[in-house]
Amino acid sequence: MTRPTLFYHLHDIGTEQALIQLEGAKEFNKLRSVDDMSWLAQLESNRIDVAIIELPRLSHEDYLSLIESAAMTHIEFIFLSDGQPNPHLDKLMSQCAGYHFRQPYDMALISDTLAEFAQYLVSTSAHRPRPFSSELDQYGVLVGSSGAMHKLYRTIRRVSVTDSNVLIIGESGAGKELVANTIHLASPRVNAPFIAINCGALSPELVDSELFGHVKGAFTGANRDHKGVFEQAEGGTLFLDEVTEMPIEHQVKLLRVLENSEYRPVGGAKVQLANVRIVAATNRDPIAAIEEGLFREDLYFRLAQFPIRVPPLRERGDDIIGLARHFLAYRNVAEKQSKYFTDASIQLISAHPWCGNVRELKHAIERAYILADQEILPSHLQLTTASETNSLEVEHVVIPQGMRLDDLERIAIYQALETTQGNKTDTAEQLGISVKTLYNKLSKYEQQVESDEPTVE
Ligand SMILES: Nc1ncnc2c1ncn2[C@@H]1O[C@H](COP(=O)(O)OP(=O)(O)OP(=O)(O)O)[C@@H](O)[C@H]1O
């Protein structure tokens, strides 16, 4: 059981002595503010549970910084003042920012307040980690501390320094694109572009142009030169996602460029040389796809110089809960909230099969976050297995008050993805939209969520 931390920023030495010796302060580790850094910056950069701040005055700037700070969402504040009217402090108090004691301080009351905080913090810390911090290890853009993930990190480290083509194999939503991204980040090509294309979403008429580019006037509508993905990724990494979904008659185009590194833009006279590292991914068993006639064997051998298997989420043990808390923590910090899972929700998350892997988990947390006020209950997670959802008869849908149309659309898409176990063609069909529209919407949502997450420089 960890001891909570009490931070104090006080001006009067006598008050400081009296406060730290209070009975109610005994349960805390104590951290005194230092002079050469703003107290707010110190609060934000340490793991603080309770802060006692003595404010002879609170300026408008202090007030704005404090109200905007992530510290407001998870630190219990006790403000001490000399009692002179301070409209900014009054404003803070009206937003339930904490307790405000005026001089002469009632030390017995402050002691009781601290004791109450300590009791709450100690009793909850054992089973409820802080809702605004993640405890998982990270390598590149991948997050996870399980043995399976550490093994994956070691493999990525080994392969990233080479120039071998890599084929990433793993279930839908397991993180193949993040693996590809991490390979690029850990490779000597890191300062050149990482370009990702989804081979399943290439329009048949434009495959050549999307891969190799075209020159102005090459076909009707080609009003100017267009760079294909091989040229865009020059010097860097080209990620061919869902490579087995590319129509087999088009796969030969990839094979040719992989064989001799040469390609020619549509309508162009000049052959160009590609200097790109190819990382491809599939959520099919590639050998089975070859046997079914969906994947060219010669292309497989070219791509799979180094195959990497991404473990499904169910093989990652405690990372399931760790990732749920990780996603929640990032949302909490971004939204300045401190929503948390109840014990029943944690049990439900542990027991769920997560066939849609990390994507399904991330979406479930996202949805629950939108639906919950403070406590995330099992009902907010809306976890149903695919068979249950298929047989569900929806009599009426209850839409929480104040929900935005954007959020409703997002929930509908996530839910459809779950029922189809991540199959985007089936999902698009179920929703009555094109596969391309679905890809665009998903990439928009993922960018929105990921902009709140850490990136690796
Ligand atoms: N280890 C991880 N840490 C953090 N986020 C992850 C991890 N793995 C996956 N995700 C998140 O899950 C979602 C799906 O990941 P990603 O697109 O990489 O999966 P995928 O295997 O490429 O899926 P698909 O086969 O459907 O293309 C993304 O939002 C990604 O950020």
Short mmCIF file of C-alpha atoms and ligand atoms in Angstrom, two decimals:
data_model
loop_
_atom_site.label_atom_id
_atom_site.label_comp_id
_atom_site.label_asym_id
_atom_site.label_seq_id
_atom_site.Cartn_x
_atom_site.Cartn_y
_atom_site.Cartn_z
CA MET A 1 0.00 0.00 0.00
CA THR A 2 1.62 3.30 -1.07
CA ARG A 3 1.66 6.35 1.20
CA PRO A 4 0.02 9.42 -0.29
CA THR A 5 2.13 12.54 -0.87
CA LEU A 6 1.44 15.94 0.66
CA PHE A 7 2.96 18.94 -1.11
CA TYR A 8 3.17 22.27 0.69
CA HIS A 9 3.97 25.74 -0.51
CA LEU A 10 3.87 28.08 2.47
CA HIS A 11 5.30 31.50 3.24
CA ASP A 12 5.23 31.58 6.99
CA ILE A 13 7.76 29.28 8.65
CA GLY A 14 5.73 29.06 11.86
CA THR A 15 2.65 27.92 9.94
CA GLU A 16 4.79 25.40 8.05
CA GLN A 17 6.17 23.87 11.26
CA ALA A 18 2.72 23.65 12.81
CA LEU A 19 1.18 22.08 9.72
CA ILE A 20 3.69 19.35 9.06
CA GLN A 21 3.50 18.22 12.66
CA LEU A 22 -0.27 17.87 12.61
CA GLU A 23 -1.66 14.44 13.49
CA GLY A 24 -3.54 14.38 10.18
CA ALA A 25 -0.32 14.93 8.20
CA LYS A 26 1.38 11.83 9.66
CA GLU A 27 0.13 9.41 7.03
CA PHE A 28 1.71 11.42 4.19
CA ASN A 29 5.10 11.54 2.53
CA LYS A 30 5.88 15.25 2.54
CA LEU A 31 7.28 17.40 -0.23
CA ARG A 32 8.17 21.05 0.36
CA SER A 33 8.14 23.47 -2.58
CA VAL A 34 11.48 24.78 -3.81
CA ASP A 35 12.10 28.43 -4.57
CA ASP A 36 13.52 28.25 -8.09
CA MET A 37 10.47 26.76 -9.77
CA SER A 38 6.79 27.76 -9.80
CA TRP A 39 4.74 25.81 -7.29
CA LEU A 40 2.29 24.85 -10.01
CA ALA A 41 5.06 23.37 -12.17
CA GLN A 42 6.23 21.37 -9.15
CA LEU A 43 2.71 20.09 -8.61
CA GLU A 44 2.42 19.01 -12.20
CA SER A 45 5.77 17.24 -12.33
CA ASN A 46 5.40 15.16 -9.15
CA ARG A 47 2.95 12.54 -8.01
CA ILE A 48 1.07 14.64 -5.51
CA ASP A 49 -2.16 13.68 -3.78
CA VAL A 50 -2.84 16.66 -1.54
CA ALA A 51 -1.45 20.19 -1.78
CA ILE A 52 -1.51 22.94 0.85
CA ILE A 53 -0.96 26.28 -0.80
CA GLU A 54 -0.66 29.57 1.06
CA LEU A 55 -1.68 32.41 -1.19
CA PRO A 56 -1.09 35.96 -0.04
CA ARG A 57 -2.67 36.85 -3.35
CA LEU A 58 -3.83 34.95 -6.40
CA SER A 59 -3.31 36.83 -9.66
CA HIS A 60 -5.49 36.45 -12.70
CA GLU A 61 -2.64 34.57 -14.45
CA ASP A 62 -2.22 32.19 -11.48
CA TYR A 63 -5.94 31.59 -11.51
CA LEU A 64 -5.99 30.83 -15.25
CA SER A 65 -2.95 28.52 -15.07
CA LEU A 66 -4.42 26.67 -12.14
CA ILE A 67 -7.85 26.21 -13.63
CA GLU A 68 -6.29 24.93 -16.87
CA SER A 69 -3.89 22.60 -15.08
CA ALA A 70 -4.28 18.81 -15.10
CA ALA A 71 -3.39 19.05 -11.37
CA MET A 72 -6.90 20.38 -10.74
CA THR A 73 -8.44 17.10 -11.77
CA HIS A 74 -6.67 14.85 -9.30
CA ILE A 75 -5.07 16.80 -6.46
CA GLU A 76 -6.97 17.73 -3.31
CA PHE A 77 -6.21 21.37 -2.55
CA ILE A 78 -6.16 23.22 0.72
CA PHE A 79 -5.70 26.96 0.20
CA LEU A 80 -4.63 29.21 3.07
CA SER A 81 -5.10 32.96 2.88
CA ASP A 82 -4.82 36.05 5.03
CA GLY A 83 -8.54 36.61 4.63
CA GLN A 84 -8.38 39.64 2.37
CA PRO A 85 -11.09 39.43 -0.29
CA ASN A 86 -9.67 37.76 -3.38
CA PRO A 87 -12.14 37.41 -6.27
CA HIS A 88 -9.93 34.88 -8.10
CA LEU A 89 -9.78 32.61 -5.09
CA ASP A 90 -13.54 32.99 -4.64
CA LYS A 91 -13.97 31.96 -8.26
CA LEU A 92 -11.80 28.91 -7.70
CA MET A 93 -13.82 27.95 -4.66
CA SER A 94 -17.06 28.32 -6.56
CA GLN A 95 -15.71 25.65 -8.90
CA CYS A 96 -15.13 23.28 -5.96
CA ALA A 97 -11.37 23.59 -6.22
CA GLY A 98 -10.78 22.50 -2.64
CA TYR A 99 -10.85 23.88 0.90
CA HIS A 100 -10.06 27.46 1.84
CA PHE A 101 -8.98 28.31 5.39
CA ARG A 102 -8.52 31.94 6.49
CA GLN A 103 -6.19 33.29 9.17
CA PRO A 104 -6.10 32.61 12.09
CA TYR A 105 -6.00 28.99 10.93
CA ASP A 106 -7.98 26.38 12.79
CA MET A 107 -5.23 23.75 12.97
CA ALA A 108 -7.52 21.10 14.44
CA LEU A 109 -9.86 21.44 11.49
CA ILE A 110 -6.99 21.32 8.97
CA SER A 111 -5.68 18.21 10.74
CA ASP A 112 -9.07 16.50 10.48
CA THR A 113 -9.32 17.42 6.78
CA LEU A 114 -5.88 15.92 6.10
CA ALA A 115 -6.71 12.78 8.08
CA GLU A 116 -9.88 12.35 6.05
CA PHE A 117 -7.95 12.70 2.75
CA ALA A 118 -5.31 10.23 3.96
CA GLN A 119 -7.89 7.66 4.94
CA TYR A 120 -9.61 7.89 1.59
CA LEU A 121 -6.37 7.81 -0.41
CA VAL A 122 -4.89 4.85 1.49
CA SER A 123 -8.11 2.85 1.29
CA THR A 124 -8.51 3.38 -2.45
CA SER A 125 -4.88 3.20 -3.61
CA ALA A 126 -4.67 -0.55 -2.94
CA HIS A 127 -7.30 -1.40 -5.52
CA ARG A 128 -7.75 1.72 -7.56
CA PRO A 129 -4.65 3.08 -9.26
CA ARG A 130 -4.60 6.77 -10.06
CA PRO A 131 -7.04 7.39 -12.90
CA PHE A 132 -4.72 9.88 -14.56
CA SER A 133 -1.53 7.86 -14.85
CA SER A 134 -0.43 4.85 -16.84
CA GLU A 135 1.94 2.28 -15.41
CA LEU A 136 2.83 0.44 -18.58
CA ASP A 137 6.21 0.26 -20.31
CA GLN A 138 6.50 1.78 -23.74
CA TYR A 139 8.74 1.02 -26.71
CA GLY A 140 8.35 3.30 -29.71
CA VAL A 141 4.62 3.87 -29.94
CA LEU A 142 3.77 0.49 -28.44
CA VAL A 143 2.55 0.26 -24.88
CA GLY A 144 2.63 -2.86 -22.72
CA SER A 145 4.63 -4.51 -19.93
CA SER A 146 3.78 -8.20 -20.46
CA GLY A 147 6.39 -10.81 -21.34
CA ALA A 148 4.77 -11.14 -24.79
CA MET A 149 5.23 -7.42 -25.47
CA HIS A 150 8.81 -7.35 -24.21
CA LYS A 151 9.59 -10.24 -26.54
CA LEU A 152 8.06 -8.22 -29.38
CA TYR A 153 10.16 -5.16 -28.43
CA ARG A 154 13.34 -7.29 -28.60
CA THR A 155 12.39 -8.61 -32.05
CA ILE A 156 11.63 -5.12 -33.32
CA ARG A 157 14.95 -3.84 -32.02
CA ARG A 158 16.80 -6.60 -33.88
CA VAL A 159 14.99 -6.13 -37.19
CA SER A 160 14.80 -2.37 -37.26
CA VAL A 161 18.53 -1.87 -37.76
CA THR A 162 18.48 -4.08 -40.88
CA ASP A 163 16.95 -3.21 -44.24
CA SER A 164 15.02 -6.50 -44.56
CA ASN A 165 11.40 -6.45 -45.65
CA VAL A 166 9.13 -7.32 -42.76
CA LEU A 167 5.75 -9.06 -42.78
CA ILE A 168 3.75 -8.38 -39.64
CA ILE A 169 1.14 -11.02 -38.93
CA GLY A 170 -1.53 -10.59 -36.30
CA GLU A 171 -5.23 -10.36 -35.62
CA SER A 172 -7.16 -7.25 -36.51
CA GLY A 173 -6.65 -4.47 -33.97
CA ALA A 174 -3.62 -6.11 -32.33
CA GLY A 175 -1.35 -3.17 -33.16
CA LYS A 176 0.34 -4.13 -36.45
CA GLU A 177 0.45 -0.55 -37.68
CA LEU A 178 2.04 0.55 -34.42
CA VAL A 179 4.63 -2.20 -34.82
CA ALA A 180 5.40 -0.95 -38.33
CA ASN A 181 5.64 2.59 -37.01
CA THR A 182 7.97 1.51 -34.22
CA ILE A 183 10.21 -0.37 -36.66
CA HIS A 184 10.54 2.87 -38.62
CA LEU A 185 11.21 4.93 -35.49
CA ALA A 186 13.94 2.55 -34.35
CA SER A 187 15.54 2.34 -37.81
CA PRO A 188 18.23 4.47 -39.46
CA ARG A 189 15.46 5.72 -41.79
CA VAL A 190 13.74 7.56 -38.94
CA ASN A 191 14.33 11.02 -40.40
CA ALA A 192 12.72 10.10 -43.74
CA PRO A 193 8.94 9.61 -44.21
CA PHE A 194 6.82 6.73 -42.95
CA ILE A 195 4.00 6.27 -45.45
CA ALA A 196 1.13 3.87 -44.80
CA ILE A 197 -1.38 2.65 -47.35
CA ASN A 198 -4.21 0.24 -46.97
CA CYS A 199 -4.03 -2.26 -49.79
CA GLY A 200 -7.64 -3.28 -49.17
CA ALA A 201 -8.88 0.24 -49.82
CA LEU A 202 -7.03 0.97 -53.08
CA SER A 203 -9.50 1.70 -55.82
CA PRO A 204 -8.94 -0.78 -58.68
CA GLU A 205 -8.80 1.95 -61.35
CA LEU A 206 -6.21 3.97 -59.49
CA VAL A 207 -3.86 1.27 -58.11
CA ASP A 208 -0.99 2.15 -60.46
CA SER A 209 -1.33 5.84 -59.83
CA GLU A 210 -1.57 5.42 -56.04
CA LEU A 211 1.49 3.16 -55.96
CA PHE A 212 3.71 4.74 -58.58
CA GLY A 213 2.19 8.18 -59.24
CA HIS A 214 1.22 9.71 -62.56
CA VAL A 215 2.28 12.58 -64.76
CA LYS A 216 0.01 15.42 -65.80
CA GLY A 217 -2.24 14.38 -68.67
CA ALA A 218 -1.69 10.63 -68.16
CA PHE A 219 -5.47 10.10 -68.09
CA THR A 220 -8.64 12.16 -67.96
CA GLY A 221 -8.66 14.07 -64.72
CA ALA A 222 -4.87 13.91 -64.22
CA ASN A 223 -4.54 17.68 -64.07
CA ARG A 224 -1.10 17.67 -62.51
CA ASP A 225 1.77 15.36 -61.58
CA HIS A 226 0.99 13.10 -58.63
CA LYS A 227 3.53 11.32 -56.44
CA GLY A 228 2.79 7.67 -55.69
CA VAL A 229 3.50 6.13 -52.31
CA PHE A 230 6.87 4.72 -53.39
CA GLU A 231 8.05 8.22 -54.21
CA GLN A 232 6.45 9.75 -51.10
CA ALA A 233 8.28 7.22 -48.92
CA GLU A 234 11.63 7.73 -50.67
CA GLY A 235 14.47 7.09 -48.21
CA GLY A 236 11.99 5.96 -45.55
CA THR A 237 9.52 3.17 -44.87
CA LEU A 238 6.45 2.16 -46.86
CA PHE A 239 3.84 0.30 -44.85
CA LEU A 240 1.55 -1.91 -46.92
CA ASP A 241 -1.33 -2.65 -44.58
CA GLU A 242 -3.72 -5.53 -45.28
CA VAL A 243 -1.49 -6.64 -48.14
CA THR A 244 -3.41 -9.90 -48.62
CA GLU A 245 -6.56 -7.88 -49.37
CA MET A 246 -5.04 -6.48 -52.55
CA PRO A 247 -6.69 -8.13 -55.57
CA ILE A 248 -4.37 -10.92 -56.70
CA GLU A 249 -4.06 -9.50 -60.22
CA HIS A 250 -2.56 -6.33 -58.74
CA GLN A 251 -0.10 -8.08 -56.47
CA VAL A 252 2.25 -8.65 -59.38
CA LYS A 253 2.80 -4.88 -59.57
CA LEU A 254 4.21 -4.94 -56.07
CA LEU A 255 6.27 -8.00 -56.82
CA ARG A 256 8.00 -6.29 -59.74
CA VAL A 257 9.05 -3.26 -57.80
CA LEU A 258 10.24 -5.44 -54.91
CA GLU A 259 12.35 -7.52 -57.30
CA ASN A 260 14.30 -4.76 -58.98
CA SER A 261 13.35 -1.58 -57.07
CA GLU A 262 12.18 -0.01 -60.34
CA TYR A 263 8.84 1.59 -61.13
CA ARG A 264 7.41 3.96 -63.67
CA PRO A 265 4.75 6.61 -62.93
CA VAL A 266 1.62 6.27 -65.10
CA GLY A 267 2.19 8.15 -68.36
CA GLY A 268 5.83 8.80 -67.45
CA ALA A 269 8.72 8.01 -69.74
CA LYS A 270 11.36 7.58 -67.08
CA VAL A 271 11.85 4.54 -64.86
CA GLN A 272 12.53 5.54 -61.25
CA LEU A 273 14.56 3.72 -58.61
CA ALA A 274 12.90 3.19 -55.23
CA ASN A 275 14.87 3.40 -52.02
CA VAL A 276 12.23 2.32 -49.52
CA ARG A 277 12.06 -0.24 -46.78
CA ILE A 278 8.89 -2.31 -47.10
CA VAL A 279 6.93 -3.34 -44.06
CA ALA A 280 3.69 -5.18 -44.84
CA ALA A 281 0.95 -6.52 -42.59
CA THR A 282 -1.86 -9.00 -42.75
CA ASN A 283 -4.46 -10.29 -40.35
CA ARG A 284 -4.78 -13.54 -42.28
CA ASP A 285 -2.61 -16.59 -41.93
CA PRO A 286 -0.42 -15.92 -45.02
CA ILE A 287 0.09 -19.59 -45.80
CA ALA A 288 -3.67 -20.22 -45.70
CA ALA A 289 -4.17 -17.13 -47.90
CA ILE A 290 -1.71 -18.58 -50.44
CA GLU A 291 -3.56 -21.91 -50.38
CA GLU A 292 -6.87 -20.12 -50.91
CA GLY A 293 -5.43 -18.31 -53.92
CA LEU A 294 -5.66 -14.88 -52.27
CA PHE A 295 -1.96 -14.21 -51.89
CA ARG A 296 0.89 -14.76 -54.34
CA GLU A 297 3.49 -17.10 -52.92
CA ASP A 298 6.38 -15.26 -54.64
CA LEU A 299 5.19 -11.97 -53.11
CA TYR A 300 4.96 -13.64 -49.70
CA PHE A 301 8.61 -14.74 -49.90
CA ARG A 302 9.70 -11.25 -50.94
CA LEU A 303 7.77 -9.58 -48.12
CA ALA A 304 8.44 -12.08 -45.37
CA GLN A 305 12.23 -11.83 -45.21
CA PHE A 306 11.55 -11.23 -41.56
CA PRO A 307 8.09 -12.26 -40.29
CA ILE A 308 6.89 -10.83 -36.98
CA ARG A 309 3.90 -12.12 -35.08
CA VAL A 310 1.97 -9.65 -32.94
CA PRO A 311 0.35 -11.45 -30.00
CA PRO A 312 -3.41 -11.06 -29.61
CA LEU A 313 -4.48 -9.07 -26.56
CA ARG A 314 -5.72 -12.20 -24.75
CA GLU A 315 -2.10 -13.43 -24.58
CA ARG A 316 -0.89 -10.30 -22.82
CA GLY A 317 -2.07 -11.02 -19.25
CA ASP A 318 -2.16 -7.95 -17.04
CA ASP A 319 -1.65 -5.64 -20.03
CA ILE A 320 -5.40 -5.89 -20.64
CA ILE A 321 -6.18 -3.98 -17.45
CA GLY A 322 -3.00 -1.94 -17.84
CA LEU A 323 -4.04 -0.75 -21.29
CA ALA A 324 -7.59 -0.02 -20.14
CA ARG A 325 -6.14 2.22 -17.42
CA HIS A 326 -3.66 3.67 -19.86
CA PHE A 327 -6.37 4.77 -22.32
CA LEU A 328 -8.52 6.08 -19.47
CA ALA A 329 -5.60 8.03 -18.01
CA TYR A 330 -4.91 9.80 -21.29
CA ARG A 331 -8.56 10.69 -21.71
CA ASN A 332 -8.76 11.94 -18.13
CA VAL A 333 -5.74 14.16 -18.54
CA ALA A 334 -6.91 15.49 -21.92
CA GLU A 335 -10.38 16.27 -20.57
CA LYS A 336 -9.24 17.32 -17.07
CA GLN A 337 -11.41 14.61 -15.52
CA SER A 338 -10.78 11.82 -13.04
CA LYS A 339 -13.21 9.12 -14.12
CA TYR A 340 -12.38 5.67 -12.82
CA PHE A 341 -13.32 2.00 -13.22
CA THR A 342 -15.32 0.29 -10.51
CA ASP A 343 -14.07 -3.10 -9.34
CA ALA A 344 -16.91 -4.78 -11.26
CA SER A 345 -15.77 -3.04 -14.46
CA ILE A 346 -12.20 -4.21 -13.93
CA GLN A 347 -13.46 -7.78 -13.52
CA LEU A 348 -15.52 -7.51 -16.67
CA ILE A 349 -12.57 -6.13 -18.64
CA SER A 350 -10.34 -8.99 -17.42
CA ALA A 351 -12.88 -11.63 -18.33
CA HIS A 352 -13.83 -10.33 -21.80
CA PRO A 353 -12.31 -12.26 -24.75
CA TRP A 354 -11.26 -9.11 -26.69
CA CYS A 355 -11.55 -10.70 -30.12
CA GLY A 356 -11.11 -7.21 -31.62
CA ASN A 357 -7.91 -6.84 -29.57
CA VAL A 358 -6.50 -3.45 -28.52
CA ARG A 359 -8.76 -1.58 -30.93
CA GLU A 360 -11.85 -3.10 -29.32
CA LEU A 361 -10.50 -2.32 -25.85
CA LYS A 362 -9.63 1.24 -26.79
CA HIS A 363 -13.05 1.81 -28.31
CA ALA A 364 -14.81 0.27 -25.31
CA ILE A 365 -12.97 2.62 -22.96
CA GLU A 366 -13.65 5.55 -25.27
CA ARG A 367 -17.36 4.73 -25.35
CA ALA A 368 -17.56 4.15 -21.60
CA TYR A 369 -15.75 7.42 -21.02
CA ILE A 370 -18.34 9.27 -23.05
CA LEU A 371 -21.24 7.57 -21.30
CA ALA A 372 -20.00 7.68 -17.68
CA ASP A 373 -20.17 10.68 -15.40
CA GLN A 374 -17.44 9.73 -12.92
CA GLU A 375 -17.62 6.02 -12.08
CA ILE A 376 -17.23 3.74 -15.09
CA LEU A 377 -19.70 0.94 -14.46
CA PRO A 378 -19.94 -2.38 -16.36
CA SER A 379 -23.02 -1.06 -18.18
CA HIS A 380 -20.97 1.82 -19.63
CA LEU A 381 -18.53 -0.62 -21.20
CA GLN A 382 -21.33 -2.21 -23.24
CA LEU A 383 -19.35 -5.40 -23.77
CA THR A 384 -21.22 -8.02 -25.68
CA THR A 385 -19.80 -10.90 -27.62
CA ALA A 386 -20.38 -10.90 -31.37
CA SER A 387 -22.99 -13.67 -31.15
CA GLU A 388 -24.89 -11.81 -28.43
CA THR A 389 -24.89 -8.60 -30.43
CA ASN A 390 -26.07 -10.32 -33.58
CA SER A 391 -29.07 -11.76 -31.79
CA LEU A 392 -29.87 -8.56 -29.94
CA GLU A 393 -33.26 -7.11 -30.68
CA VAL A 394 -33.05 -3.38 -30.30
CA GLU A 395 -36.43 -2.11 -29.20
CA HIS A 396 -35.38 1.39 -28.39
CA VAL A 397 -32.06 3.11 -28.08
CA VAL A 398 -31.43 5.39 -25.12
CA ILE A 399 -29.23 8.30 -26.07
CA PRO A 400 -27.67 10.11 -23.13
CA GLN A 401 -28.66 13.75 -22.91
CA GLY A 402 -26.14 16.15 -24.38
CA MET A 403 -24.44 13.55 -26.57
CA ARG A 404 -22.97 14.99 -29.74
CA LEU A 405 -23.83 13.64 -33.17
CA ASP A 406 -20.11 12.99 -33.77
CA ASP A 407 -19.94 10.78 -30.70
CA LEU A 408 -23.07 8.89 -31.71
CA GLU A 409 -21.60 8.16 -35.12
CA ARG A 410 -18.37 7.02 -33.54
CA ILE A 411 -20.18 4.66 -31.16
CA ALA A 412 -22.22 3.19 -34.03
CA ILE A 413 -19.06 2.54 -36.04
CA TYR A 414 -17.16 0.97 -33.13
CA GLN A 415 -20.11 -1.24 -32.32
CA ALA A 416 -20.48 -2.40 -35.91
CA LEU A 417 -16.75 -3.15 -36.04
CA GLU A 418 -17.08 -5.31 -32.98
CA THR A 419 -19.97 -7.29 -34.38
CA THR A 420 -17.95 -8.01 -37.52
CA GLN A 421 -14.80 -8.70 -35.50
CA GLY A 422 -12.92 -5.93 -37.26
CA ASN A 423 -13.88 -6.90 -40.82
CA LYS A 424 -14.05 -3.52 -42.52
CA THR A 425 -15.83 -4.66 -45.67
CA ASP A 426 -18.64 -6.23 -43.61
CA THR A 427 -18.72 -3.22 -41.27
CA ALA A 428 -19.06 -0.76 -44.13
CA GLU A 429 -21.81 -2.87 -45.65
CA GLN A 430 -23.64 -3.08 -42.32
CA LEU A 431 -23.47 0.71 -41.91
CA GLY A 432 -24.35 1.45 -45.51
CA ILE A 433 -21.16 3.39 -46.25
CA SER A 434 -18.23 2.72 -48.55
CA VAL A 435 -15.09 0.99 -47.27
CA LYS A 436 -13.15 4.14 -48.11
CA THR A 437 -15.49 6.31 -46.00
CA LEU A 438 -15.11 3.86 -43.15
CA TYR A 439 -11.31 4.04 -43.37
CA ASN A 440 -11.42 7.83 -43.45
CA LYS A 441 -13.65 8.01 -40.39
CA LEU A 442 -11.56 5.49 -38.44
CA SER A 443 -8.36 7.29 -39.25
CA LYS A 444 -9.95 10.59 -38.13
CA TYR A 445 -11.00 9.08 -34.77
CA GLU A 446 -7.63 7.45 -34.21
CA GLN A 447 -5.83 10.71 -34.93
CA GLN A 448 -8.11 12.52 -32.48
CA VAL A 449 -7.40 10.03 -29.71
CA GLU A 450 -3.71 9.68 -30.54
CA SER A 451 -3.11 13.40 -30.50
CA ASP A 452 -3.65 13.08 -26.74
CA GLU A 453 -1.13 10.27 -26.42
CA PRO A 454 2.64 10.36 -26.16
CA THR A 455 4.64 10.25 -29.36
CA VAL A 456 8.20 9.18 -29.77
CA GLU A 457 10.57 11.74 -31.19
N1 LIG B 1 0.38 -1.89 -27.74
C1 LIG B 1 -0.45 -0.87 -27.96
N2 LIG B 1 -0.35 0.22 -27.23
C2 LIG B 1 -1.18 1.26 -27.41
N3 LIG B 1 -2.15 1.31 -28.34
C3 LIG B 1 -2.28 0.25 -29.12
C4 LIG B 1 -1.44 -0.89 -28.99
N4 LIG B 1 -1.79 -1.77 -29.92
C5 LIG B 1 -2.80 -1.23 -30.61
N5 LIG B 1 -3.11 -0.01 -30.14
C6 LIG B 1 -4.20 0.88 -30.61
O1 LIG B 1 -5.23 0.02 -31.12
C7 LIG B 1 -5.74 0.51 -32.38
C8 LIG B 1 -5.49 -0.51 -33.46
O2 LIG B 1 -4.10 -0.61 -33.69
P1 LIG B 1 -3.51 -0.87 -35.16
O3 LIG B 1 -4.23 -0.06 -36.18
O4 LIG B 1 -2.03 -0.73 -35.08
O5 LIG B 1 -3.93 -2.41 -35.31
P2 LIG B 1 -3.83 -3.32 -36.59
O6 LIG B 1 -3.39 -4.65 -36.10
O7 LIG B 1 -2.96 -2.64 -37.62
O8 LIG B 1 -5.33 -3.38 -37.07
P3 LIG B 1 -5.93 -3.78 -38.55
O9 LIG B 1 -5.52 -5.18 -38.81
O10 LIG B 1 -7.40 -3.67 -38.38
O11 LIG B 1 -5.36 -2.78 -39.51
C9 LIG B 1 -5.02 1.84 -32.62
O12 LIG B 1 -5.83 2.87 -32.12
C10 LIG B 1 -3.76 1.73 -31.81
O13 LIG B 1 -3.32 2.99 -31.38
#
